[in-house]
PDB file of C-alpha atoms in Angstrom:
ATOM      1  CA  MET A 274       0.000   0.000   0.000  1.00 48.00           C
ATOM      2  CA  PHE A 275       2.835   2.390   0.878  1.00 45.00           C
ATOM      3  CA  ASN A 276       4.391   1.902  -2.569  1.00 50.00           C
ATOM      4  CA  LEU A 277       1.163   2.844  -4.329  1.00 46.00           C
ATOM      5  CA  LYS A 278       0.916   6.057  -2.310  1.00 46.00           C
ATOM      6  CA  CYS A 279       4.519   6.954  -3.186  1.00 37.00           C
ATOM      7  CA  ILE A 280       3.894   6.295  -6.862  1.00 43.00           C
ATOM      8  CA  ALA A 281       0.700   8.351  -6.832  1.00 39.00           C
ATOM      9  CA  LEU A 282       2.543  11.220  -5.105  1.00 39.00           C
ATOM     10  CA  LEU A 283       5.379  11.072  -7.658  1.00 40.00           C
ATOM     11  CA  VAL A 284       2.908  11.139 -10.544  1.00 41.00           C
ATOM     12  CA  LEU A 285       1.133  14.140  -9.019  1.00 38.00           C
ATOM     13  CA  MET A 286       4.440  15.975  -8.496  1.00 42.00           C
ATOM     14  CA  LEU A 287       5.464  15.315 -12.106  1.00 41.00           C
ATOM     15  CA  GLN A 288       2.138  16.633 -13.344  1.00 40.00           C
ATOM     16  CA  LEU A 289       2.474  19.802 -11.271  1.00 38.00           C
ATOM     17  CA  THR A 290       6.017  20.342 -12.549  1.00 38.00           C
ATOM     18  CA  THR A 291       4.878  19.878 -16.136  1.00 38.00           C
ATOM     19  CA  MET A 292       1.916  22.212 -15.667  1.00 37.00           C
ATOM     20  CA  SER A 293       4.137  24.957 -14.267  1.00 47.00           C
ATOM     21  CA  ALA A 294       6.656  24.775 -17.114  1.00 60.00           C
ATOM     22  CA  GLN A 295       6.686  28.032 -18.989  1.00 78.00           C
ATOM     23  CA  GLU A 296       6.980  28.459 -22.732  1.00 84.00           C
ATOM     24  CA  LEU A 297       8.889  31.184 -24.538  1.00 82.00           C
ATOM     25  CA  THR A 298       5.616  32.077 -26.249  1.00 84.00           C
ATOM     26  CA  GLU A 299       4.290  33.255 -22.874  1.00 90.00           C
ATOM     27  CA  PHE A 300       6.547  36.296 -23.253  1.00 91.00           C
ATOM     28  CA  LYS A 301       4.837  37.273 -26.504  1.00 91.00           C
ATOM     29  CA  TRP A 302       3.613  40.883 -26.513  1.00 93.00           C
ATOM     30  CA  LYS A 303       5.102  41.342 -23.014  1.00 95.00           C
ATOM     31  CA  LYS A 304       8.873  40.993 -23.251  1.00 96.00           C
ATOM     32  CA  ARG A 305      11.699  40.891 -25.747  1.00 97.00           C
ATOM     33  CA  ILE A 306      14.024  37.936 -25.285  1.00 96.00           C
ATOM     34  CA  LEU A 307      17.759  37.883 -25.729  1.00 97.00           C
ATOM     35  CA  LEU A 308      18.514  34.187 -25.932  1.00 96.00           C
ATOM     36  CA  LEU A 309      22.115  33.084 -25.678  1.00 96.00           C
ATOM     37  CA  LEU A 310      22.497  29.704 -27.305  1.00 94.00           C
ATOM     38  CA  ASP A 311      25.348  27.751 -25.772  1.00 90.00           C
ATOM     39  CA  THR A 312      24.655  24.119 -26.623  1.00 85.00           C
ATOM     40  CA  LYS A 313      28.380  23.279 -26.437  1.00 88.00           C
ATOM     41  CA  ASN A 314      28.497  24.595 -22.872  1.00 85.00           C
ATOM     42  CA  ASP A 315      31.363  26.944 -23.697  1.00 90.00           C
ATOM     43  CA  LEU A 316      31.412  28.773 -20.383  1.00 90.00           C
ATOM     44  CA  HIS A 317      34.277  31.073 -21.380  1.00 95.00           C
ATOM     45  CA  THR A 318      32.494  32.456 -24.453  1.00 94.00           C
ATOM     46  CA  ARG A 319      29.149  32.537 -22.662  1.00 93.00           C
ATOM     47  CA  ASN A 320      30.651  34.569 -19.821  1.00 94.00           C
ATOM     48  CA  LEU A 321      32.340  36.959 -22.260  1.00 96.00           C
ATOM     49  CA  GLN A 322      28.928  37.559 -23.836  1.00 96.00           C
ATOM     50  CA  LEU A 323      27.141  37.885 -20.496  1.00 95.00           C
ATOM     51  CA  ASN A 324      29.763  40.407 -19.357  1.00 96.00           C
ATOM     52  CA  LYS A 325      28.661  42.702 -22.203  1.00 97.00           C
ATOM     53  CA  PHE A 326      25.372  43.154 -20.304  1.00 96.00           C
ATOM     54  CA  ASP A 327      26.818  43.531 -16.806  1.00 94.00           C
ATOM     55  CA  GLY A 328      25.644  46.769 -15.230  1.00 94.00           C
ATOM     56  CA  ARG A 329      23.138  47.316 -18.035  1.00 96.00           C
ATOM     57  CA  TYR A 330      20.100  46.120 -16.067  1.00 94.00           C
ATOM     58  CA  ASN A 331      18.285  49.473 -16.280  1.00 97.00           C
ATOM     59  CA  GLU A 332      18.717  49.628 -20.057  1.00 97.00           C
ATOM     60  CA  MET A 333      17.424  46.082 -20.391  1.00 97.00           C
ATOM     61  CA  THR A 334      14.444  46.779 -18.114  1.00 96.00           C
ATOM     62  CA  GLU A 335      13.617  49.953 -20.040  1.00 96.00           C
ATOM     63  CA  ARG A 336      13.437  47.881 -23.235  1.00 97.00           C
ATOM     64  CA  ASP A 337      11.459  45.025 -21.639  1.00 97.00           C
ATOM     65  CA  LEU A 338      14.414  42.761 -22.428  1.00 98.00           C
ATOM     66  CA  VAL A 339      14.859  39.408 -20.696  1.00 96.00           C
ATOM     67  CA  LEU A 340      18.204  37.647 -21.006  1.00 97.00           C
ATOM     68  CA  LEU A 341      18.083  33.849 -21.071  1.00 96.00           C
ATOM     69  CA  VAL A 342      20.704  31.172 -21.729  1.00 95.00           C
ATOM     70  CA  TYR A 343      20.014  27.804 -23.330  1.00 93.00           C
ATOM     71  CA  ASN A 344      22.827  25.346 -22.607  1.00 91.00           C
ATOM     72  CA  GLY A 345      21.441  22.438 -24.611  1.00 88.00           C
ATOM     73  CA  MET A 346      19.568  20.958 -21.671  1.00 91.00           C
ATOM     74  CA  GLU A 347      18.070  23.784 -19.612  1.00 93.00           C
ATOM     75  CA  VAL A 348      17.063  27.405 -19.913  1.00 93.00           C
ATOM     76  CA  LEU A 349      18.899  29.586 -17.418  1.00 93.00           C
ATOM     77  CA  ASP A 350      18.352  33.174 -16.360  1.00 92.00           C
ATOM     78  CA  LYS A 351      21.083  35.812 -16.597  1.00 88.00           C
ATOM     79  CA  ASP A 352      22.416  34.715 -13.188  1.00 89.00           C
ATOM     80  CA  GLY A 353      22.752  31.064 -14.242  1.00 89.00           C
ATOM     81  CA  MET A 354      19.731  29.883 -12.287  1.00 93.00           C
ATOM     82  CA  ILE A 355      17.523  27.247 -13.899  1.00 92.00           C
ATOM     83  CA  THR A 356      14.188  28.676 -15.011  1.00 93.00           C
ATOM     84  CA  ASN A 357      10.891  26.851 -15.382  1.00 92.00           C
ATOM     85  CA  ILE A 358      10.939  27.471 -19.145  1.00 90.00           C
ATOM     86  CA  ASN A 359      10.430  24.292 -21.106  1.00 88.00           C
ATOM     87  CA  PRO A 360      13.713  23.610 -22.984  1.00 86.00           C
ATOM     88  CA  GLU A 361      12.055  21.218 -25.447  1.00 82.00           C
ATOM     89  CA  ASN A 362      10.902  24.112 -27.633  1.00 73.00           C
ATOM     90  CA  VAL A 363      14.337  25.757 -27.821  1.00 78.00           C
ATOM     91  CA  THR A 364      15.873  24.032 -30.832  1.00 70.00           C
ATOM     92  CA  TYR A 365      18.416  25.827 -32.961  1.00 74.00           C
ATOM     93  CA  GLY A 366      20.807  23.000 -33.775  1.00 75.00           C
ATOM     94  CA  ASP A 367      24.456  23.684 -33.084  1.00 80.00           C
ATOM     95  CA  PHE A 368      24.153  27.462 -33.520  1.00 88.00           C
ATOM     96  CA  GLN A 369      26.264  29.263 -30.939  1.00 92.00           C
ATOM     97  CA  GLY A 370      25.307  32.876 -30.540  1.00 95.00           C
ATOM     98  CA  ILE A 371      22.523  35.313 -29.821  1.00 96.00           C
ATOM     99  CA  LEU A 372      18.897  35.384 -30.853  1.00 95.00           C
ATOM    100  CA  LEU A 373      16.934  38.544 -30.268  1.00 97.00           C
ATOM    101  CA  ILE A 374      13.248  37.703 -30.211  1.00 95.00           C
ATOM    102  CA  GLY A 375      10.838  40.616 -30.457  1.00 96.00           C
ATOM    103  CA  LYS A 376       7.604  41.012 -28.552  1.00 96.00           C
ATOM    104  CA  ASP A 377       5.820  39.699 -31.630  1.00 95.00           C
ATOM    105  CA  GLY A 378       7.715  36.402 -31.265  1.00 91.00           C
ATOM    106  CA  ASP A 379       9.790  36.860 -34.427  1.00 93.00           C
ATOM    107  CA  VAL A 380      13.572  36.532 -34.462  1.00 94.00           C
ATOM    108  CA  LYS A 381      14.966  40.036 -35.024  1.00 96.00           C
ATOM    109  CA  LEU A 382      18.651  39.143 -34.886  1.00 97.00           C
ATOM    110  CA  ARG A 383      20.633  35.951 -35.156  1.00 96.00           C
ATOM    111  CA  LYS A 384      24.332  36.531 -34.711  1.00 97.00           C
ATOM    112  CA  LYS A 385      27.337  34.532 -33.542  1.00 96.00           C
ATOM    113  CA  TYR A 386      29.119  35.547 -30.360  1.00 95.00           C
ATOM    114  CA  ILE A 387      30.373  38.155 -29.286  1.00 96.00           C
ATOM    115  CA  VAL A 388      27.786  40.941 -29.736  1.00 97.00           C
ATOM    116  CA  GLU A 389      28.024  44.304 -28.010  1.00 98.00           C
ATOM    117  CA  ALA A 390      25.117  45.342 -25.791  1.00 98.00           C
ATOM    118  CA  ASN A 391      24.817  48.668 -27.621  1.00 98.00           C
ATOM    119  CA  GLU A 392      24.245  46.828 -30.907  1.00 98.00           C
ATOM    120  CA  ILE A 393      21.280  45.024 -29.341  1.00 98.00           C
ATOM    121  CA  PHE A 394      19.927  48.191 -27.712  1.00 98.00           C
ATOM    122  CA  ASP A 395      20.278  50.198 -30.941  1.00 98.00           C
ATOM    123  CA  LEU A 396      18.465  47.511 -32.926  1.00 98.00           C
ATOM    124  CA  ILE A 397      15.624  47.416 -30.386  1.00 98.00           C
ATOM    125  CA  ASP A 398      15.377  51.214 -30.367  1.00 97.00           C
ATOM    126  CA  GLN A 399      14.844  51.191 -34.146  1.00 96.00           C
ATOM    127  CA  MET A 400      11.860  48.845 -33.915  1.00 94.00           C
ATOM    128  CA  PRO A 401       8.447  50.474 -34.490  1.00 93.00           C
ATOM    129  CA  MET A 402       6.979  48.999 -31.308  1.00 91.00           C
ATOM    130  CA  ARG A 403       9.888  50.325 -29.237  1.00 92.00           C
ATOM    131  CA  ARG A 404       9.567  53.774 -30.807  1.00 92.00           C
ATOM    132  CA  SER A 405       5.914  53.788 -29.851  1.00 91.00           C
ATOM    133  CA  GLU A 406       6.822  52.749 -26.300  1.00 90.00           C
ATOM    134  CA  MET A 407       9.368  55.571 -26.010  1.00 91.00           C
ATOM    135  CA  LYS A 408       6.833  58.062 -27.303  1.00 92.00           C
ATOM    136  CA  ASN A 409       4.179  56.944 -24.783  1.00 90.00           C
ATOM    137  CA  ARG A 410       6.512  56.896 -21.748  1.00 80.00           C
TER     138      ARG A 410
END
């Protein structure tokens, strides 16, 4: 009897974990995503890229920009913490670099590492939706 209760509890926990998994599409119309693709787990290059955004939190927040890292197995936040974003839908082969995904869900930039933060910010600032946001703020 004890084994059945343990199995039922495990099944319930797995269901709750699955239900709470977030999708990148949930950011649509809310946030822009800067997705660092590091499927080879090249920590040196990843850290060089992440360093380009150090101290730029206010500029990222102002542009509704979320920085995420996909390491081939999990989606991490900018601090390296595992998120609840479902990694199964992040498939870009062996591409190592940056994807900028607009609020509309379209890829706005796909570029190999290393990309300067100002290049990303300038590109965002040229987008019609961003111009409208700046005008309304």
